[in-house]
PDB file of C-alpha atoms in Angstrom:
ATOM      1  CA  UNK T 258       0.000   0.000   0.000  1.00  0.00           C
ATOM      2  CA  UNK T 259       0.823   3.835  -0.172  1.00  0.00           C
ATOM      3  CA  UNK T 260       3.304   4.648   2.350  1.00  0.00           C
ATOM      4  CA  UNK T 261       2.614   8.287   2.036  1.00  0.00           C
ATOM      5  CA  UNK T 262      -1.218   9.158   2.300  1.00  0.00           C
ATOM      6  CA  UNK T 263      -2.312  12.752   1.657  1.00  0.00           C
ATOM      7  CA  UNK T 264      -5.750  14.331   1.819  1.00  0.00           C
ATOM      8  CA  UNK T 265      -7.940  15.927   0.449  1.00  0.00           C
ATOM      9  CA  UNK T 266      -7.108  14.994  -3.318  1.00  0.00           C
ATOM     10  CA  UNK T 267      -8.031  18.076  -3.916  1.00  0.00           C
ATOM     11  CA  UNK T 268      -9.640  20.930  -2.715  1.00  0.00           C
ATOM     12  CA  UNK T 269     -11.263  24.515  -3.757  1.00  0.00           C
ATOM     13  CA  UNK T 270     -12.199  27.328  -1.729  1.00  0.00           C
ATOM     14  CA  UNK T 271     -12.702  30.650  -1.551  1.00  0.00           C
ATOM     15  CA  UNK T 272     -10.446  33.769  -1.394  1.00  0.00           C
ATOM     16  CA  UNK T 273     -10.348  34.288   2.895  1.00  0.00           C
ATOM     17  CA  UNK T 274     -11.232  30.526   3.842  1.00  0.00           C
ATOM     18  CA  UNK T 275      -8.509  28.387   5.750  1.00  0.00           C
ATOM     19  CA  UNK T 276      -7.666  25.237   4.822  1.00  0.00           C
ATOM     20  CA  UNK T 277      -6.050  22.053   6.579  1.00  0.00           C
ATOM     21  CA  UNK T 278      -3.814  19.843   4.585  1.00  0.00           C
ATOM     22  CA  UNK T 279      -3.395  16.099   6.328  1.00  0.00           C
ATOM     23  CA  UNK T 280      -0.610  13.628   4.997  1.00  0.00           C
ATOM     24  CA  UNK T 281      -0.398  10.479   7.260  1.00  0.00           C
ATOM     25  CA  UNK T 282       2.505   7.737   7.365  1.00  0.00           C
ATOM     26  CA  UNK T 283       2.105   3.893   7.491  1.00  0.00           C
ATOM     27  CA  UNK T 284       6.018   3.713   8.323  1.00  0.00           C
ATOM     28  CA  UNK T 285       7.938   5.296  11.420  1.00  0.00           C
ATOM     29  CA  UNK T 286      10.054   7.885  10.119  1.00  0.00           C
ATOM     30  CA  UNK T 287      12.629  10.297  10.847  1.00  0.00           C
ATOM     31  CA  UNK T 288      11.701  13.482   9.450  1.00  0.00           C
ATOM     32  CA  UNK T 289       9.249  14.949   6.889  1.00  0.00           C
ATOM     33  CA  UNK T 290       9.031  17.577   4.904  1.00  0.00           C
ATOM     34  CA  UNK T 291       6.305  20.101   2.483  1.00  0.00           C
ATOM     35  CA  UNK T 292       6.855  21.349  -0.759  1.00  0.00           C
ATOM     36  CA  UNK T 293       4.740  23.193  -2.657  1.00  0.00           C
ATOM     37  CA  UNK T 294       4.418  22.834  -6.146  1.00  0.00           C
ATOM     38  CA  UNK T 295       3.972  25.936  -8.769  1.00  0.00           C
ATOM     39  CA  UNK T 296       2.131  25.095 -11.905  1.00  0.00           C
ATOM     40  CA  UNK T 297       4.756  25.228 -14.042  1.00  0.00           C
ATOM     41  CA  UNK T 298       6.182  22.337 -12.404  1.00  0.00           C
ATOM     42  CA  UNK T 299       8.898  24.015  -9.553  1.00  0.00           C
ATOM     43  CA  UNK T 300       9.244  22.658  -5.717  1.00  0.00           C
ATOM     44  CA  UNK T 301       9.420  25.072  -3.564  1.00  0.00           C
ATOM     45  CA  UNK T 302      10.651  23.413   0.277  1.00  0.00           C
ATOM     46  CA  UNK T 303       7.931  25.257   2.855  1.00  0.00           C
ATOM     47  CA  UNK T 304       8.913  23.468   6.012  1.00  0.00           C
ATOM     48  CA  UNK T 305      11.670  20.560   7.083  1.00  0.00           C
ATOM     49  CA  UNK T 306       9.538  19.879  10.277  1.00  0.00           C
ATOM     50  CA  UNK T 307      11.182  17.014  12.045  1.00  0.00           C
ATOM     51  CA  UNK T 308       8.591  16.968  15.043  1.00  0.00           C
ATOM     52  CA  UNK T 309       6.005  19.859  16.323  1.00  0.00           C
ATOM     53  CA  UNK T 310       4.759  22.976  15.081  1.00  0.00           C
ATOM     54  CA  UNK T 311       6.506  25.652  12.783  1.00  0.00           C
ATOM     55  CA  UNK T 312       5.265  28.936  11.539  1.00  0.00           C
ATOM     56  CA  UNK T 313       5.804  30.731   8.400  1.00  0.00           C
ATOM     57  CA  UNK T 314       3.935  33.663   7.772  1.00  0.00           C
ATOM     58  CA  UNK T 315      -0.136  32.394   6.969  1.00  0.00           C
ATOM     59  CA  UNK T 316       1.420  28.866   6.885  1.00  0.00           C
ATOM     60  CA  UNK T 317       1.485  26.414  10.140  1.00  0.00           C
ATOM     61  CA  UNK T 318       2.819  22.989   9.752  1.00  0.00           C
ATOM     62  CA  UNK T 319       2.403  20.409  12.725  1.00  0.00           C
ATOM     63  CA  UNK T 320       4.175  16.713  12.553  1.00  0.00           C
ATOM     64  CA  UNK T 321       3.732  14.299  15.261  1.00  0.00           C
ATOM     65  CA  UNK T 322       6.195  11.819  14.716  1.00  0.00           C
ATOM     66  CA  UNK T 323       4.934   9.566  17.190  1.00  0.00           C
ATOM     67  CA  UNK T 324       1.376   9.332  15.719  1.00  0.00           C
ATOM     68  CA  UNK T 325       2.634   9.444  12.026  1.00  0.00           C
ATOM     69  CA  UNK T 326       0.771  12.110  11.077  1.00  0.00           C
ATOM     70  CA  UNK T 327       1.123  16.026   9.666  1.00  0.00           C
ATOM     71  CA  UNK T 328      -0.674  18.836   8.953  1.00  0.00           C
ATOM     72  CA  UNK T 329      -0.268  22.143   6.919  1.00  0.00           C
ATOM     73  CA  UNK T 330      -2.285  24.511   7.648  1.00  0.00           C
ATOM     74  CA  UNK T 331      -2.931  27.310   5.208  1.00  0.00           C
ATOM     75  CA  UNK T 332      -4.759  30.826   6.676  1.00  0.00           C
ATOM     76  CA  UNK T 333      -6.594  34.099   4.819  1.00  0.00           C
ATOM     77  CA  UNK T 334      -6.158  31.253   1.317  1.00  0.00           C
ATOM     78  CA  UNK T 335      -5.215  34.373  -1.633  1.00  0.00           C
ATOM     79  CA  UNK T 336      -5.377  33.113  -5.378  1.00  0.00           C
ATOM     80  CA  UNK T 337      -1.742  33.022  -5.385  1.00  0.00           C
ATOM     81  CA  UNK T 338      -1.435  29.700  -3.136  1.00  0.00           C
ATOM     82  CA  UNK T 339      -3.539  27.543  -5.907  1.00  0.00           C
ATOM     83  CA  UNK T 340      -1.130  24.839  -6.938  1.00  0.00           C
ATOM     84  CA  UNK T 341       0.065  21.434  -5.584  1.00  0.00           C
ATOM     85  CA  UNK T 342       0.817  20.712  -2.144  1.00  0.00           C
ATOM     86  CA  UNK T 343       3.317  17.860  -1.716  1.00  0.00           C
ATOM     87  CA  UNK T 344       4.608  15.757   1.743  1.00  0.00           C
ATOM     88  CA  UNK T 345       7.191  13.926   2.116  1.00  0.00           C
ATOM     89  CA  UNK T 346       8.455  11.629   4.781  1.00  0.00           C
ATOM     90  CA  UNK T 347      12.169  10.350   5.304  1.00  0.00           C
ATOM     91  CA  UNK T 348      11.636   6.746   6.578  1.00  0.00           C
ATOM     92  CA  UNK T 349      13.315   5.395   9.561  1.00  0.00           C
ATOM     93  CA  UNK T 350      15.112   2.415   7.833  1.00  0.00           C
ATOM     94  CA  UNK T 351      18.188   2.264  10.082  1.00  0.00           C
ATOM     95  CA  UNK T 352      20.249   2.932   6.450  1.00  0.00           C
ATOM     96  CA  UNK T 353      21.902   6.656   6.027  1.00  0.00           C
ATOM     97  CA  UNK T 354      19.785   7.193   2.974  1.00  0.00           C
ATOM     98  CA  UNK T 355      18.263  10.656   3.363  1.00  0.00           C
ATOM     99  CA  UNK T 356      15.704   9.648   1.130  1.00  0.00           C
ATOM    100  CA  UNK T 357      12.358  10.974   0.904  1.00  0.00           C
ATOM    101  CA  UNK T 358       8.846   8.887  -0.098  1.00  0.00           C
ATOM    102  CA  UNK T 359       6.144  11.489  -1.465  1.00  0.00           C
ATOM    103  CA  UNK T 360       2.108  11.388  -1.280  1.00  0.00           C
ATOM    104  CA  UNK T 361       0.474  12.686  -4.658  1.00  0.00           C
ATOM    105  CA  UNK T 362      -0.303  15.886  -3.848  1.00  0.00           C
ATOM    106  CA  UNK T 363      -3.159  17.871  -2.561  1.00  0.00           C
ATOM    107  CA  UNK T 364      -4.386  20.328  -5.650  1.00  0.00           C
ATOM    108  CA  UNK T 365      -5.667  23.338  -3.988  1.00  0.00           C
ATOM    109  CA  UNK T 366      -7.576  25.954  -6.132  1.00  0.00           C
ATOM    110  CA  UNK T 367      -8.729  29.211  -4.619  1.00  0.00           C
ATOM    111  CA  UNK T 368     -11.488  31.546  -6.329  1.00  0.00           C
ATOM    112  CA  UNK T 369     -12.000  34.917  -5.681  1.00  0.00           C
TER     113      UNK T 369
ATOM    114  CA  UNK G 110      21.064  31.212   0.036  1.00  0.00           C
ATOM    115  CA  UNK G 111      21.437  29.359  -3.338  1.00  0.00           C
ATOM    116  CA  UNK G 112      20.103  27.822  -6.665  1.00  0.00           C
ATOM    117  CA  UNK G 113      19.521  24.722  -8.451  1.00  0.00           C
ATOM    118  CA  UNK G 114      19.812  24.383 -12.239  1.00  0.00           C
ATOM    119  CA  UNK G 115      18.510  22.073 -14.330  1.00  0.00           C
ATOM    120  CA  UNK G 116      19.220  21.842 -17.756  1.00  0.00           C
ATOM    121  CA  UNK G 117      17.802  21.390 -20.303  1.00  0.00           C
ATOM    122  CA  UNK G 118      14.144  22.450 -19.678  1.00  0.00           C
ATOM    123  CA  UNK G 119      12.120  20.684 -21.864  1.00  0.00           C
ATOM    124  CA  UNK G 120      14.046  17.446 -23.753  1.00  0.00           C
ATOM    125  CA  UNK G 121      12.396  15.513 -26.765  1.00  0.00           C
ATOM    126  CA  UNK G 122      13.888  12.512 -28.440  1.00  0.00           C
ATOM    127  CA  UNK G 123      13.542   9.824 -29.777  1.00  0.00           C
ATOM    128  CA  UNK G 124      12.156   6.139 -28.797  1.00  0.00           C
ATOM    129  CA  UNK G 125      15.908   4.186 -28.349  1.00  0.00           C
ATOM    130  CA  UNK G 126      17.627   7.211 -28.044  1.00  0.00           C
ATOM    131  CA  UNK G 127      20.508   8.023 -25.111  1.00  0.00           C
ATOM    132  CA  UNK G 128      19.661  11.420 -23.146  1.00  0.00           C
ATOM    133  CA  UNK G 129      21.151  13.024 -20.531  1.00  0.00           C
ATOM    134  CA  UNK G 130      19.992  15.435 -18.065  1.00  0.00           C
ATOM    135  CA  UNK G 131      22.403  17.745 -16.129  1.00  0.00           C
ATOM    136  CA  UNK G 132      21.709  19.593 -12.397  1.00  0.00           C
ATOM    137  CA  UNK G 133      24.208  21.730 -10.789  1.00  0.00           C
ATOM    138  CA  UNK G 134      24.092  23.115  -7.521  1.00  0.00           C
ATOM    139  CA  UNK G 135      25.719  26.173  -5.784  1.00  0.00           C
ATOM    140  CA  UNK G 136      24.279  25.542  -2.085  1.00  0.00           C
ATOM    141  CA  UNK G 137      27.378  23.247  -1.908  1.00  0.00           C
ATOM    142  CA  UNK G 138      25.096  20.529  -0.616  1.00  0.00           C
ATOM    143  CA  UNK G 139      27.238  16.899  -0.538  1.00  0.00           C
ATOM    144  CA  UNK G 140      24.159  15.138  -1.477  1.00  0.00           C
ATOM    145  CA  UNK G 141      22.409  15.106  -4.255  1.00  0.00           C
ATOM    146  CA  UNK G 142      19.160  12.956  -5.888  1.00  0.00           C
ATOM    147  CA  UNK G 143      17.213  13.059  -8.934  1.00  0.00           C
ATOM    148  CA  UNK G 144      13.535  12.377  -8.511  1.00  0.00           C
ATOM    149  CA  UNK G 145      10.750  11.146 -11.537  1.00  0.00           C
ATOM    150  CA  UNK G 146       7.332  13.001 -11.589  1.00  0.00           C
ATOM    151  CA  UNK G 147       4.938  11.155 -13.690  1.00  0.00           C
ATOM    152  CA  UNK G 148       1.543  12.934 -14.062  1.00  0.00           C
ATOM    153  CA  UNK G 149      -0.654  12.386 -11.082  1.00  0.00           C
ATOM    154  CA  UNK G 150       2.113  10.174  -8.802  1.00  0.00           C
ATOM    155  CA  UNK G 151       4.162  11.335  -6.121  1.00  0.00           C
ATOM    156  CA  UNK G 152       7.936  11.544  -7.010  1.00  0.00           C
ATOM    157  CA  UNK G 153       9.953   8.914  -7.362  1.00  0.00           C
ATOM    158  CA  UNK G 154      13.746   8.503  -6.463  1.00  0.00           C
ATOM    159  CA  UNK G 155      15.988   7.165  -9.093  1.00  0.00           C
ATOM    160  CA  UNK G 156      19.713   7.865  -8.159  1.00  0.00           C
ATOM    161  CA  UNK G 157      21.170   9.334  -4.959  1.00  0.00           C
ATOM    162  CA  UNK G 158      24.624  10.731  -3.978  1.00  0.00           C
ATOM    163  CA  UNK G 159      25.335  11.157  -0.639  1.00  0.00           C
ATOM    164  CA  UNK G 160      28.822  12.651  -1.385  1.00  0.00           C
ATOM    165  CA  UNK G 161      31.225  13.367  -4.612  1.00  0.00           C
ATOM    166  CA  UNK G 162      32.272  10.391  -5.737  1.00  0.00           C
ATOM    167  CA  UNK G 163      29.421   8.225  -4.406  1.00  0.00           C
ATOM    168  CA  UNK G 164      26.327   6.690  -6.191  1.00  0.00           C
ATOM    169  CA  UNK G 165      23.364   4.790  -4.800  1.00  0.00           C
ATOM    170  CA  UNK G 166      20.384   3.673  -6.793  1.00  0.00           C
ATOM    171  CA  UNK G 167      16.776   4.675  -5.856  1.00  0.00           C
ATOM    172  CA  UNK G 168      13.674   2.206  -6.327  1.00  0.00           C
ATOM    173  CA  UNK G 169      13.610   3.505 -10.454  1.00  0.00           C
ATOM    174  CA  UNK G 170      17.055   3.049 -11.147  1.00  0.00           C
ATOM    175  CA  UNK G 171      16.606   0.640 -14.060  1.00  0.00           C
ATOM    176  CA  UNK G 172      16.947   2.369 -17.367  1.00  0.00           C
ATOM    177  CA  UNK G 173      19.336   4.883 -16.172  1.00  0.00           C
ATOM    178  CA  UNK G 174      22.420   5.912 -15.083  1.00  0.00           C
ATOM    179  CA  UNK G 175      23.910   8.411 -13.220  1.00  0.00           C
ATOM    180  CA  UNK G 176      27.113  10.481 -12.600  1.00  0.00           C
ATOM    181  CA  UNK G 177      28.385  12.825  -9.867  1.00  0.00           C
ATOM    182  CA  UNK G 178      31.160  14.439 -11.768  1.00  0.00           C
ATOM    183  CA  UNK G 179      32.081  16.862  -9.070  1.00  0.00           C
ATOM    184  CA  UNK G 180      30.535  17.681  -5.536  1.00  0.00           C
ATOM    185  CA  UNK G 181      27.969  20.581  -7.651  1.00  0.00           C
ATOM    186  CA  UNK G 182      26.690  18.564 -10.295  1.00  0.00           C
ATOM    187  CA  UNK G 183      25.329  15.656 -10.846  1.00  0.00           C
ATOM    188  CA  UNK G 184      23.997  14.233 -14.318  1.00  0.00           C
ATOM    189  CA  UNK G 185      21.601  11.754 -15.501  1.00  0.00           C
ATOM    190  CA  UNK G 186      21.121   9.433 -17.970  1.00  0.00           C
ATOM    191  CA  UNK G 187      18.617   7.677 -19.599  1.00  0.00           C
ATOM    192  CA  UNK G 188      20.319   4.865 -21.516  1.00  0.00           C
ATOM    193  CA  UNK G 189      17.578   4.266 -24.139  1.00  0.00           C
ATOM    194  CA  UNK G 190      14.408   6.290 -23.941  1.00  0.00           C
ATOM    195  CA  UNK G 191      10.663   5.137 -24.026  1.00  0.00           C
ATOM    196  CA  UNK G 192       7.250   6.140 -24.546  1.00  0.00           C
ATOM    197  CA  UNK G 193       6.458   5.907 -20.977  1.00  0.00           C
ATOM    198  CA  UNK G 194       9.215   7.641 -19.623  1.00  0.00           C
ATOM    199  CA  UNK G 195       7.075  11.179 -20.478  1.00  0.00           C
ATOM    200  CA  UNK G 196       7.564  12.581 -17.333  1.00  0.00           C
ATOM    201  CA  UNK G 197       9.219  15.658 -15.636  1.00  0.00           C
ATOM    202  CA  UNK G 198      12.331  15.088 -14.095  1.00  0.00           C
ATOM    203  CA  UNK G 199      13.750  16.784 -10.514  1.00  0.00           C
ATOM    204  CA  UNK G 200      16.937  17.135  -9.240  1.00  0.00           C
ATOM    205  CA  UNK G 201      17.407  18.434  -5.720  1.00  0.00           C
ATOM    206  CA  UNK G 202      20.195  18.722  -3.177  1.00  0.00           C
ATOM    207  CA  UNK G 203      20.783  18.519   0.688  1.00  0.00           C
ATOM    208  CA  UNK G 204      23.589  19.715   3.089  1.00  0.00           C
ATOM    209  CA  UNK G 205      23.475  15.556   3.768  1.00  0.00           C
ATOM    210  CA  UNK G 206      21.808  13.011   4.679  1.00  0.00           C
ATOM    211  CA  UNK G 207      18.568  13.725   7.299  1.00  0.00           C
ATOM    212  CA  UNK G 208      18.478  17.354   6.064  1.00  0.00           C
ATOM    213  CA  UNK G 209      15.841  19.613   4.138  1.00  0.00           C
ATOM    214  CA  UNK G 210      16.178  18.715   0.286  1.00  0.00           C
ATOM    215  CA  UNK G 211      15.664  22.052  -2.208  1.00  0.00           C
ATOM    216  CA  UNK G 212      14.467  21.123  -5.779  1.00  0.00           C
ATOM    217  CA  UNK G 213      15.565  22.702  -9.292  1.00  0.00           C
ATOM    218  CA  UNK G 214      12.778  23.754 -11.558  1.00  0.00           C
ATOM    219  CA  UNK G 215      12.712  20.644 -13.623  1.00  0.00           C
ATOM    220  CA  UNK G 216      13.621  18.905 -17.170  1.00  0.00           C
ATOM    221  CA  UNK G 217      10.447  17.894 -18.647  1.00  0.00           C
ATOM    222  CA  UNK G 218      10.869  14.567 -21.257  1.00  0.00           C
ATOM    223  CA  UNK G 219       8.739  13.807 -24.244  1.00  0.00           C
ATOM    224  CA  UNK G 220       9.622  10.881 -26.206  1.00  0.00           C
ATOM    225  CA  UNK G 221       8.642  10.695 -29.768  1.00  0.00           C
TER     226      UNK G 221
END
């Protein structure tokens, strides 16, 4: 099965509205991390979030490594942060790897 | 700060054919990967270097090989190109192992 589980698919909403991005684990792992994805096809790295909560400006991502779980959550949603949002987990293997399993993507549109 | 190249952006060739794409990096990161995006999936890892001179294969390393000419680049090759490979290619780069990766914008492959 999918190591990396993200939802929603997808999701639209409305210029103001919050949204919560969840991406769950089946594996123990070491560290995760969230990209977002411009259309054109760019990563951009939003947060390396080993374990707990981080801040960056409307954006708050929380990992509990324990529980295999994390969450992005997005505040105010503008037009501008439509596009794919992608999690990744770095698996706790033992090996030195560094490697990192994705999800597919949420695909978040937001309408004015 | 820093940046990742890719290049080139967009590749075509042809079914059979040898291509290689190139990614340098100025962060200089010791490790270095190059991820598969195929429309719809999660990335996929293909080749990993955790430091110049080194080379480990990912879970898509068939078809391809890889080279790590000096610590900031790191090229890769697909050894005879198919339909199915369509897909956008990432490379991306880390200070090492168990550290935040940053992506380059992407070659994008269509095979003829």
């Amino acid at each position: 099965g999918q190591q990396v589980q993200q939802s929603p698919a997808s999701l639209v909403l409305q210029e103001g509205e919050n949204a919560e991005l969840q991406c769950n684990f089946s594996t123990s792992l070491n560290s995760m991390q969230w990209f977002y994805q411009r259309p054109e096809g760019s990563l951009v790295s939003l947060f390396y979030n080993p374990s707990g909560t981080k801040q960056s400006g409307r954006l708050t991502s929380t990992t509990v490594i324990k529980e295999r779980r994390s969450s992005l959550h997005i505040s105010s949603s503008q037009i501008t942060d439509s596009g794919t949002y992608l999690c990744a987990m770095e698996r706790n293997t033992g090996a030195n790897t560094g490697k990192l399993t994705f999800g597919h993507g949420t695909i978040l549109r937001v309408h004015p | 700060g820093g940046i990742i190249t890719q290049t080139p952006k967009f590749l075509i060739g042809q079914e059979g054919q040898k291509l290689t794409l190139k990614c340098q990096q100025n962060f200089n990161h010791d490790t270095m990967y190059w991820y598969r995006q195929d429309s719809g999936k999660g990335l996929r890892l293909i080749y990993y270097s955790i430091t110049e001179n080194d080379l480990q294969k990912g879970d898509l390393s068939e078809g391809y090989d890889a080279s790590r000419e000096k610590k900031s680049s790191f090229s890769l090759t697909v050894t005879s190109a198919q339909k199915n490979e369509m897909a956008v290619f990432l490379c991306a780069s880390s200070i090492g192992v168990y550290a935040e990766q940053f992506f380059g914008p992407g070659t994008r492959l269509t095979v003829l």
